[in-house]
């Protein structure tokens, strides 16, 4: 059965924060290139830029670079800002280090709980889970093999769509509560 050993929450580590970082970067690049000011003061421009940046974040999960492009972003001027994965990782670095510290805290709580709690799978949710730097962080924190060389229980699930990870966790928990004697099967893709 599932039990909650530790939880942590920080609104400053949401996917929205990463989108805002990219929006700020793109707006500053656009303002510098076009010699204008106040792009983010326009609600319409900001909304269009946010939508383009969300698409760029999903693209950077699969590709090494992309362009954030918005036609007629501000005063009829088009924006086209190239963004590479290393640049995006640099922009998000402080937030990712903060998230890593929180995951380490949870991992330590798991190790220090009654009898050392175990886990089978680590699921990441949201578009941020598509980022290779986030996957690398989880792999560093939960290595594939334990210290004595035996295979560890953890291997990150990449076959589950990020939007379904939370629903899948809820379904597994509900199944364990309904019939705790029956082991829940692994999630199917």
XYZ file of N, CA and C in Angstrom:
567
model
N 0.850 -1.183 0.000
C 0.000 0.000 0.000
C 0.890 1.239 0.000
N 0.360 2.302 -0.472
C 1.110 3.549 -0.560
C 0.976 4.338 0.721
N 2.041 4.963 1.128
C 1.978 5.865 2.272
C 2.829 7.090 1.967
N 2.398 8.213 2.501
C 3.118 9.456 2.271
C 4.168 9.605 3.357
N 5.416 9.643 2.943
C 6.522 9.772 3.881
C 6.909 11.245 4.011
N 6.918 11.939 2.903
C 7.330 13.334 2.914
C 6.718 14.047 1.719
N 6.367 15.284 1.918
C 5.904 16.108 0.806
C 6.609 17.451 0.878
N 6.680 18.083 -0.248
C 7.239 19.424 -0.303
C 6.572 20.149 -1.458
N 6.444 21.434 -1.310
C 5.798 22.222 -2.343
C 6.450 23.589 -2.385
N 6.703 24.051 -3.578
C 7.263 25.375 -3.770
C 6.724 25.910 -5.083
N 5.862 26.899 -5.004
C 5.236 27.444 -6.212
C 6.257 28.070 -7.152
N 7.418 28.420 -6.626
C 8.433 29.036 -7.483
C 9.156 28.010 -8.348
N 8.810 26.725 -8.220
C 9.444 25.684 -9.016
C 8.487 25.078 -10.037
N 7.444 25.789 -10.363
C 6.463 25.248 -11.300
C 6.921 25.435 -12.738
N 6.240 24.757 -13.647
C 6.510 24.930 -15.061
C 6.239 26.360 -15.502
N 5.308 27.005 -14.824
C 4.990 28.405 -15.123
C 6.216 29.285 -14.888
N 6.989 28.983 -13.869
C 8.201 29.745 -13.583
C 9.189 29.630 -14.734
N 9.351 28.427 -15.263
C 10.278 28.232 -16.373
C 9.787 28.948 -17.628
N 8.482 28.928 -17.847
C 7.924 29.665 -18.977
C 8.175 31.161 -18.809
N 7.973 31.665 -17.592
C 8.207 33.089 -17.333
C 9.669 33.482 -17.555
N 10.588 32.588 -17.205
C 12.007 32.866 -17.448
C 12.293 33.000 -18.938
N 11.720 32.100 -19.726
C 11.930 32.164 -21.172
C 11.228 33.377 -21.774
N 10.053 33.720 -21.272
C 9.340 34.913 -21.744
C 10.181 36.153 -21.487
N 10.738 36.271 -20.295
C 11.576 37.429 -19.961
C 12.803 37.509 -20.862
N 13.426 36.363 -21.100
C 14.603 36.322 -21.973
C 14.247 36.768 -23.386
N 13.178 36.199 -23.925
C 12.783 36.535 -25.304
C 12.363 38.001 -25.414
N 11.640 38.495 -24.416
C 11.219 39.902 -24.445
C 12.426 40.827 -24.408
N 13.413 40.500 -23.579
C 14.598 41.363 -23.506
C 15.396 41.310 -24.810
N 15.479 40.136 -25.425
C 16.165 40.027 -26.713
C 15.434 40.832 -27.791
N 14.122 40.744 -27.800
C 13.319 41.480 -28.775
C 13.460 42.991 -28.568
N 13.367 43.421 -27.312
C 13.484 44.855 -27.018
C 14.865 45.378 -27.387
N 15.895 44.598 -27.131
C 17.254 45.022 -27.466
C 17.442 45.101 -28.975
N 16.952 44.094 -29.685
C 17.132 44.044 -31.129
C 16.318 45.124 -31.851
N 15.090 45.347 -31.410
C 14.196 46.289 -32.098
C 14.205 47.688 -31.483
N 14.954 47.848 -30.415
C 15.053 49.145 -29.729
C 13.680 49.696 -29.332
N 12.919 48.844 -28.671
C 11.618 49.234 -28.126
C 11.598 48.872 -26.647
N 10.595 49.344 -25.954
C 10.454 49.034 -24.530
C 8.985 48.742 -24.228
N 8.754 47.966 -23.197
C 7.392 47.712 -22.736
C 6.652 46.604 -23.447
N 7.359 45.647 -24.001
C 6.692 44.542 -24.692
C 5.785 43.783 -23.730
N 6.240 43.559 -22.514
C 5.459 42.782 -21.557
C 4.357 43.606 -20.895
N 4.317 44.897 -21.152
C 3.247 45.736 -20.616
C 1.946 45.526 -21.383
N 2.047 45.111 -22.618
C 0.876 44.830 -23.443
C 0.378 43.419 -23.127
N -0.863 43.319 -22.643
C -1.407 42.007 -22.277
C -1.477 41.073 -23.475
N -1.838 41.597 -24.630
C -1.953 40.784 -25.828
C -0.580 40.259 -26.254
N 0.422 41.119 -26.255
C 1.777 40.704 -26.633
C 2.312 39.666 -25.660
N 2.067 39.903 -24.382
C 2.564 38.974 -23.366
C 1.907 37.604 -23.512
N 0.603 37.577 -23.761
C -0.108 36.305 -23.915
C 0.394 35.543 -25.140
N 0.615 36.243 -26.233
C 1.109 35.586 -27.444
C 2.533 35.073 -27.239
N 3.349 35.844 -26.526
C 4.721 35.426 -26.253
C 4.744 34.216 -25.312
N 3.865 34.197 -24.306
C 3.794 33.061 -23.396
C 3.413 31.775 -24.148
N 2.441 31.885 -25.049
C 2.033 30.701 -25.822
C 3.189 30.187 -26.673
N 3.923 31.098 -27.299
C 5.069 30.688 -28.127
C 6.169 30.075 -27.273
N 6.382 30.594 -26.082
C 7.426 30.051 -25.201
C 7.048 28.672 -24.667
N 5.775 28.428 -24.397
C 5.351 27.100 -23.957
C 5.601 26.066 -25.054
N 5.347 26.441 -26.282
C 5.626 25.542 -27.410
C 7.131 25.299 -27.519
N 7.922 26.352 -27.324
C 9.381 26.220 -27.404
C 9.912 25.283 -26.327
N 9.360 25.348 -25.128
C 9.820 24.463 -24.049
C 9.543 23.010 -24.413
N 8.377 22.735 -24.965
C 8.076 21.354 -25.396
C 9.022 20.929 -26.513
N 9.329 21.845 -27.430
C 10.243 21.531 -28.532
C 11.643 21.253 -28.012
N 12.099 22.016 -27.024
C 13.443 21.825 -26.479
C 13.587 20.488 -25.747
N 12.488 19.860 -25.407
C 12.541 18.523 -24.824
C 12.935 17.470 -25.852
N 12.716 17.780 -27.135
C 13.018 16.829 -28.204
C 14.182 17.263 -29.073
N 14.406 18.558 -29.189
C 15.422 19.086 -30.102
C 16.460 19.889 -29.311
N 17.607 20.120 -29.938
C 18.676 20.855 -29.255
C 18.513 22.360 -29.360
N 17.674 22.821 -30.274
C 17.418 24.260 -30.381
C 16.095 24.486 -31.085
N 15.594 25.699 -30.943
C 14.354 26.077 -31.618
C 14.312 27.598 -31.724
N 13.298 28.099 -32.380
C 13.094 29.527 -32.497
C 11.749 29.876 -31.881
N 11.741 30.915 -31.056
C 10.488 31.443 -30.529
C 10.069 32.531 -31.505
N 9.007 32.275 -32.245
C 8.581 33.172 -33.309
C 7.153 33.643 -33.057
N 6.962 34.964 -33.109
C 5.634 35.550 -32.990
C 5.533 36.648 -34.036
N 4.594 36.494 -34.951
C 4.377 37.511 -35.985
C 3.605 38.687 -35.387
N 4.077 39.895 -35.669
C 3.408 41.105 -35.196
C 3.297 41.166 -33.686
N 4.366 40.829 -32.999
C 4.328 40.789 -31.532
C 4.018 42.145 -30.921
N 4.689 43.167 -31.380
C 4.562 44.475 -30.734
C 4.705 45.562 -31.792
N 3.709 46.392 -31.884
C 3.689 47.493 -32.838
C 4.001 47.025 -34.255
N 3.464 45.860 -34.619
C 3.635 45.327 -35.963
C 4.969 44.664 -36.244
N 5.860 44.626 -35.267
C 7.182 44.015 -35.463
C 7.135 42.531 -35.118
N 7.783 41.749 -35.950
C 7.852 40.298 -35.749
C 9.024 39.955 -34.836
N 8.856 38.892 -34.065
C 9.922 38.426 -33.189
C 10.354 37.037 -33.615
N 11.647 36.818 -33.656
C 12.215 35.507 -33.935
C 13.497 35.390 -33.106
N 13.403 34.696 -31.985
C 14.543 34.565 -31.069
C 14.985 33.108 -31.035
N 16.242 32.828 -31.426
C 16.728 31.448 -31.316
C 17.037 31.107 -29.855
N 16.664 29.894 -29.478
C 16.931 29.429 -28.109
C 17.522 28.032 -28.212
N 18.689 27.839 -27.626
C 19.305 26.510 -27.599
C 19.010 25.863 -26.250
N 19.131 24.546 -26.205
C 18.898 23.836 -24.952
C 19.885 24.280 -23.867
N 21.191 24.447 -24.179
C 22.101 24.929 -23.138
C 21.720 26.323 -22.613
N 21.258 27.203 -23.484
C 20.828 28.532 -23.043
C 19.623 28.422 -22.120
N 18.673 27.578 -22.490
C 17.490 27.399 -21.653
C 17.867 26.783 -20.309
N 18.779 25.806 -20.326
C 19.239 25.210 -19.070
C 19.931 26.252 -18.191
N 20.670 27.169 -18.817
C 21.323 28.232 -18.056
C 20.281 29.171 -17.435
N 19.245 29.509 -18.199
C 18.187 30.367 -17.674
C 17.473 29.712 -16.493
N 17.275 28.400 -16.593
C 16.526 27.659 -15.575
C 17.413 27.096 -14.473
N 18.722 27.267 -14.575
C 19.662 26.679 -13.627
C 19.324 26.896 -12.166
N 19.098 28.151 -11.731
C 18.778 28.354 -10.316
C 17.514 27.609 -9.876
N 16.496 27.589 -10.713
C 15.263 26.880 -10.364
C 15.494 25.375 -10.308
N 16.284 24.854 -11.249
C 16.553 23.412 -11.249
C 17.393 23.001 -10.041
N 18.340 23.842 -9.642
C 19.137 23.522 -8.442
C 18.262 23.537 -7.184
N 17.307 24.450 -7.143
C 16.374 24.506 -6.024
C 15.497 23.251 -5.995
N 15.040 22.816 -7.164
C 14.233 21.599 -7.250
C 15.050 20.382 -6.835
N 16.317 20.342 -7.257
C 17.185 19.221 -6.899
C 17.355 19.135 -5.384
N 17.485 20.273 -4.734
C 17.613 20.283 -3.271
C 16.350 19.724 -2.619
N 15.192 20.048 -3.167
C 13.952 19.520 -2.592
C 13.820 18.020 -2.817
N 14.228 17.536 -3.987
C 14.163 16.097 -4.253
C 15.135 15.353 -3.332
N 16.303 15.933 -3.087
C 17.259 15.320 -2.152
C 16.656 15.221 -0.760
N 15.919 16.244 -0.336
C 15.272 16.230 0.971
C 14.268 15.087 1.060
N 13.491 14.904 0.012
C 12.512 13.811 0.000
C 13.222 12.461 -0.002
N 14.292 12.345 -0.772
C 15.042 11.085 -0.824
C 15.612 10.752 0.558
N 16.133 11.747 1.257
C 16.656 11.524 2.608
C 15.543 11.128 3.565
N 14.352 11.723 3.404
C 13.216 11.348 4.250
C 12.805 9.909 3.994
N 12.868 9.473 2.725
C 12.562 8.077 2.404
C 13.557 7.136 3.073
N 14.830 7.485 3.018
C 15.865 6.627 3.599
C 15.753 6.589 5.121
N 15.311 7.680 5.734
C 15.251 7.756 7.189
C 13.920 7.350 7.784
N 12.941 6.982 6.970
C 11.630 6.607 7.506
C 11.700 5.219 8.141
N 10.606 4.819 8.758
C 10.545 3.533 9.462
C 10.968 2.396 8.555
N 12.080 1.797 8.849
C 12.559 0.661 8.096
C 13.072 1.011 6.704
N 13.220 2.266 6.419
C 13.705 2.660 5.098
C 12.670 2.382 4.024
N 11.836 3.346 3.736
C 10.780 3.176 2.739
C 11.382 2.849 1.377
N 10.682 2.063 0.611
C 11.155 1.715 -0.718
C 10.186 2.273 -1.752
N 10.648 2.349 -2.963
C 9.817 2.821 -4.059
C 10.193 2.041 -5.298
N 9.252 1.965 -6.209
C 9.464 1.198 -7.427
C 9.796 2.075 -8.622
N 9.101 3.185 -8.759
C 9.234 4.014 -9.942
C 9.141 5.471 -9.540
N 9.904 6.297 -10.206
C 9.790 7.736 -10.044
C 9.113 8.270 -11.291
N 7.988 8.955 -11.097
C 7.272 9.550 -12.218
C 7.427 11.060 -12.149
N 7.729 11.659 -13.281
C 7.811 13.105 -13.379
C 6.579 13.582 -14.129
N 6.023 14.695 -13.700
C 4.810 15.203 -14.340
C 5.057 16.599 -14.895
N 4.335 16.925 -15.932
C 4.410 18.248 -16.525
C 5.427 18.322 -17.647
N 5.380 19.426 -18.380
C 6.282 19.589 -19.519
C 7.744 19.682 -19.099
N 7.993 20.098 -17.872
C 9.373 20.200 -17.413
C 10.031 18.823 -17.369
N 9.237 17.771 -17.241
C 9.807 16.420 -17.206
C 10.383 15.997 -18.544
N 10.071 16.740 -19.600
C 10.625 16.431 -20.914
C 12.046 16.964 -21.080
N 12.468 17.841 -20.187
C 13.788 18.449 -20.299
C 14.874 17.425 -19.977
N 15.861 17.260 -20.864
C 16.949 16.316 -20.592
C 17.713 16.641 -19.306
N 17.831 17.913 -18.954
C 18.551 18.267 -17.725
C 17.793 17.779 -16.492
N 16.471 17.764 -16.541
C 15.675 17.258 -15.418
C 15.810 15.738 -15.340
N 15.774 15.077 -16.492
C 15.968 13.621 -16.508
C 17.350 13.259 -15.966
N 18.372 14.029 -16.336
C 19.728 13.772 -15.853
C 19.809 13.970 -14.346
N 19.100 14.983 -13.828
C 19.086 15.233 -12.385
C 18.480 14.043 -11.651
N 17.367 13.521 -12.142
C 16.726 12.378 -11.495
C 17.626 11.148 -11.581
N 18.286 10.952 -12.726
C 19.210 9.823 -12.860
C 20.386 9.934 -11.885
N 20.848 11.169 -11.644
C 21.932 11.371 -10.670
C 21.459 11.046 -9.260
N 20.247 11.463 -8.930
C 19.738 11.262 -7.578
C 19.293 9.824 -7.317
N 18.810 9.145 -8.353
C 18.339 7.775 -8.229
C 19.060 6.927 -9.267
N 20.308 6.525 -9.000
C 21.085 5.785 -10.001
C 20.461 4.439 -10.338
N 20.851 3.921 -11.512
C 20.287 2.664 -12.007
C 20.717 1.464 -11.176
N 21.864 1.521 -10.553
C 22.341 0.405 -9.741
C 22.695 0.916 -8.354
N 22.445 0.092 -7.356
C 22.777 0.492 -5.997
C 24.283 0.319 -5.764
N 24.723 0.667 -4.570
C 26.153 0.656 -4.258
C 26.772 -0.737 -4.359
N 26.004 -1.782 -4.046
C 26.569 -3.126 -4.070
C 26.452 -3.795 -5.439
N 25.997 -3.058 -6.449
C 25.957 -3.589 -7.810
C 24.657 -4.254 -8.204
N 23.752 -4.468 -7.252
C 22.476 -5.075 -7.613
C 21.587 -4.023 -8.259
N 20.725 -4.451 -9.170
C 19.849 -3.469 -9.816
C 18.935 -2.797 -8.798
N 18.806 -1.516 -8.913
C 17.922 -0.766 -8.031
C 16.495 -0.858 -8.554
N 15.542 -0.522 -7.695
C 14.140 -0.584 -8.094
C 13.799 0.528 -9.075
N 14.504 1.617 -9.034
C 14.158 2.789 -9.849
C 14.691 2.700 -11.259
N 13.846 2.950 -12.174
C 14.223 3.318 -13.545
C 13.142 4.271 -13.979
N 13.493 5.395 -14.411
C 12.526 6.415 -14.790
C 11.607 5.941 -15.894
N 10.360 6.261 -15.775
C 9.385 5.882 -16.789
C 9.348 6.966 -17.853
N 9.656 6.611 -19.072
C 9.600 7.566 -20.171
C 8.432 7.279 -21.102
N 7.734 6.171 -20.876
C 6.643 5.794 -21.761
C 5.291 6.362 -21.326
N 5.256 7.045 -20.203
C 4.012 7.618 -19.707
C 3.971 9.087 -20.084
N 2.922 9.513 -20.786
C 2.823 10.934 -21.110
C 2.782 11.763 -19.819
N 3.524 12.864 -19.766
C 3.582 13.659 -18.544
C 2.212 14.105 -18.051
N 1.287 14.340 -18.970
C -0.036 14.795 -18.566
C -0.850 13.696 -17.889
N -0.438 12.444 -18.056
C -1.169 11.329 -17.468
C -0.516 10.800 -16.194
N 0.656 11.300 -15.824
C 1.392 10.758 -14.685
C 0.622 10.912 -13.382
N 0.046 12.066 -13.148
C -0.684 12.295 -11.900
C -1.922 11.414 -11.844
N -2.668 11.344 -12.952
C -3.863 10.506 -12.984
C -3.510 9.042 -12.748
N -2.378 8.598 -13.306
C -1.963 7.211 -13.134
C -1.620 6.934 -11.663
N -0.938 7.865 -11.025
C -0.620 7.702 -9.606
C -1.877 7.630 -8.753
N -2.852 8.460 -9.066
C -4.122 8.431 -8.325
C -4.849 7.108 -8.534
N -4.847 6.604 -9.755
C -5.519 5.334 -10.040
C -4.848 4.183 -9.297
N -3.513 4.154 -9.263
C -2.804 3.095 -8.546
C -3.086 3.175 -7.053
N -3.136 4.387 -6.511
C -3.425 4.554 -5.086
C -4.851 4.090 -4.781
N -5.800 4.444 -5.633
C -7.183 4.022 -5.431
C -7.294 2.500 -5.488
N -6.587 1.877 -6.417
C -6.615 0.420 -6.527
C -6.047 -0.237 -5.269
N -4.998 0.339 -4.721
C -4.403 -0.217 -3.498
C -5.347 -0.051 -2.311
N -6.107 1.029 -2.273
C -7.048 1.245 -1.177
C -8.256 0.319 -1.277
N -8.716 0.039 -2.493
C -9.886 -0.806 -2.696
C -9.574 -2.254 -2.348
N -8.449 -2.770 -2.822
C -8.088 -4.163 -2.589
C -6.594 -4.245 -2.269
N -6.219 -4.001 -0.997
C -4.798 -3.988 -0.647
C -4.115 -5.346 -0.811
N -4.873 -6.446 -0.829
C -4.277 -7.774 -0.955
C -3.803 -8.038 -2.377
N -4.446 -7.416 -3.358
C -4.081 -7.644 -4.753
C -3.001 -6.643 -5.172
N -1.860 -7.138 -5.595
C -0.809 -6.203 -6.030
C -1.244 -5.483 -7.296
N -0.907 -4.216 -7.363
C -1.279 -3.448 -8.542
C -0.277 -3.721 -9.655
N -0.772 -3.960 -10.856
C 0.136 -4.217 -11.973
C 0.884 -2.939 -12.355
N 2.029 -3.105 -13.009
C 2.753 -1.907 -13.466
C 1.924 -1.178 -14.501
N 2.081 0.162 -14.572
C 1.297 0.914 -15.547
C 1.624 0.491 -16.966
N 0.611 0.444 -17.787
C 0.803 0.077 -19.195
C 0.851 1.335 -20.031
N 1.635 1.289 -21.084
C 1.763 2.451 -21.957
C 0.604 2.540 -22.900
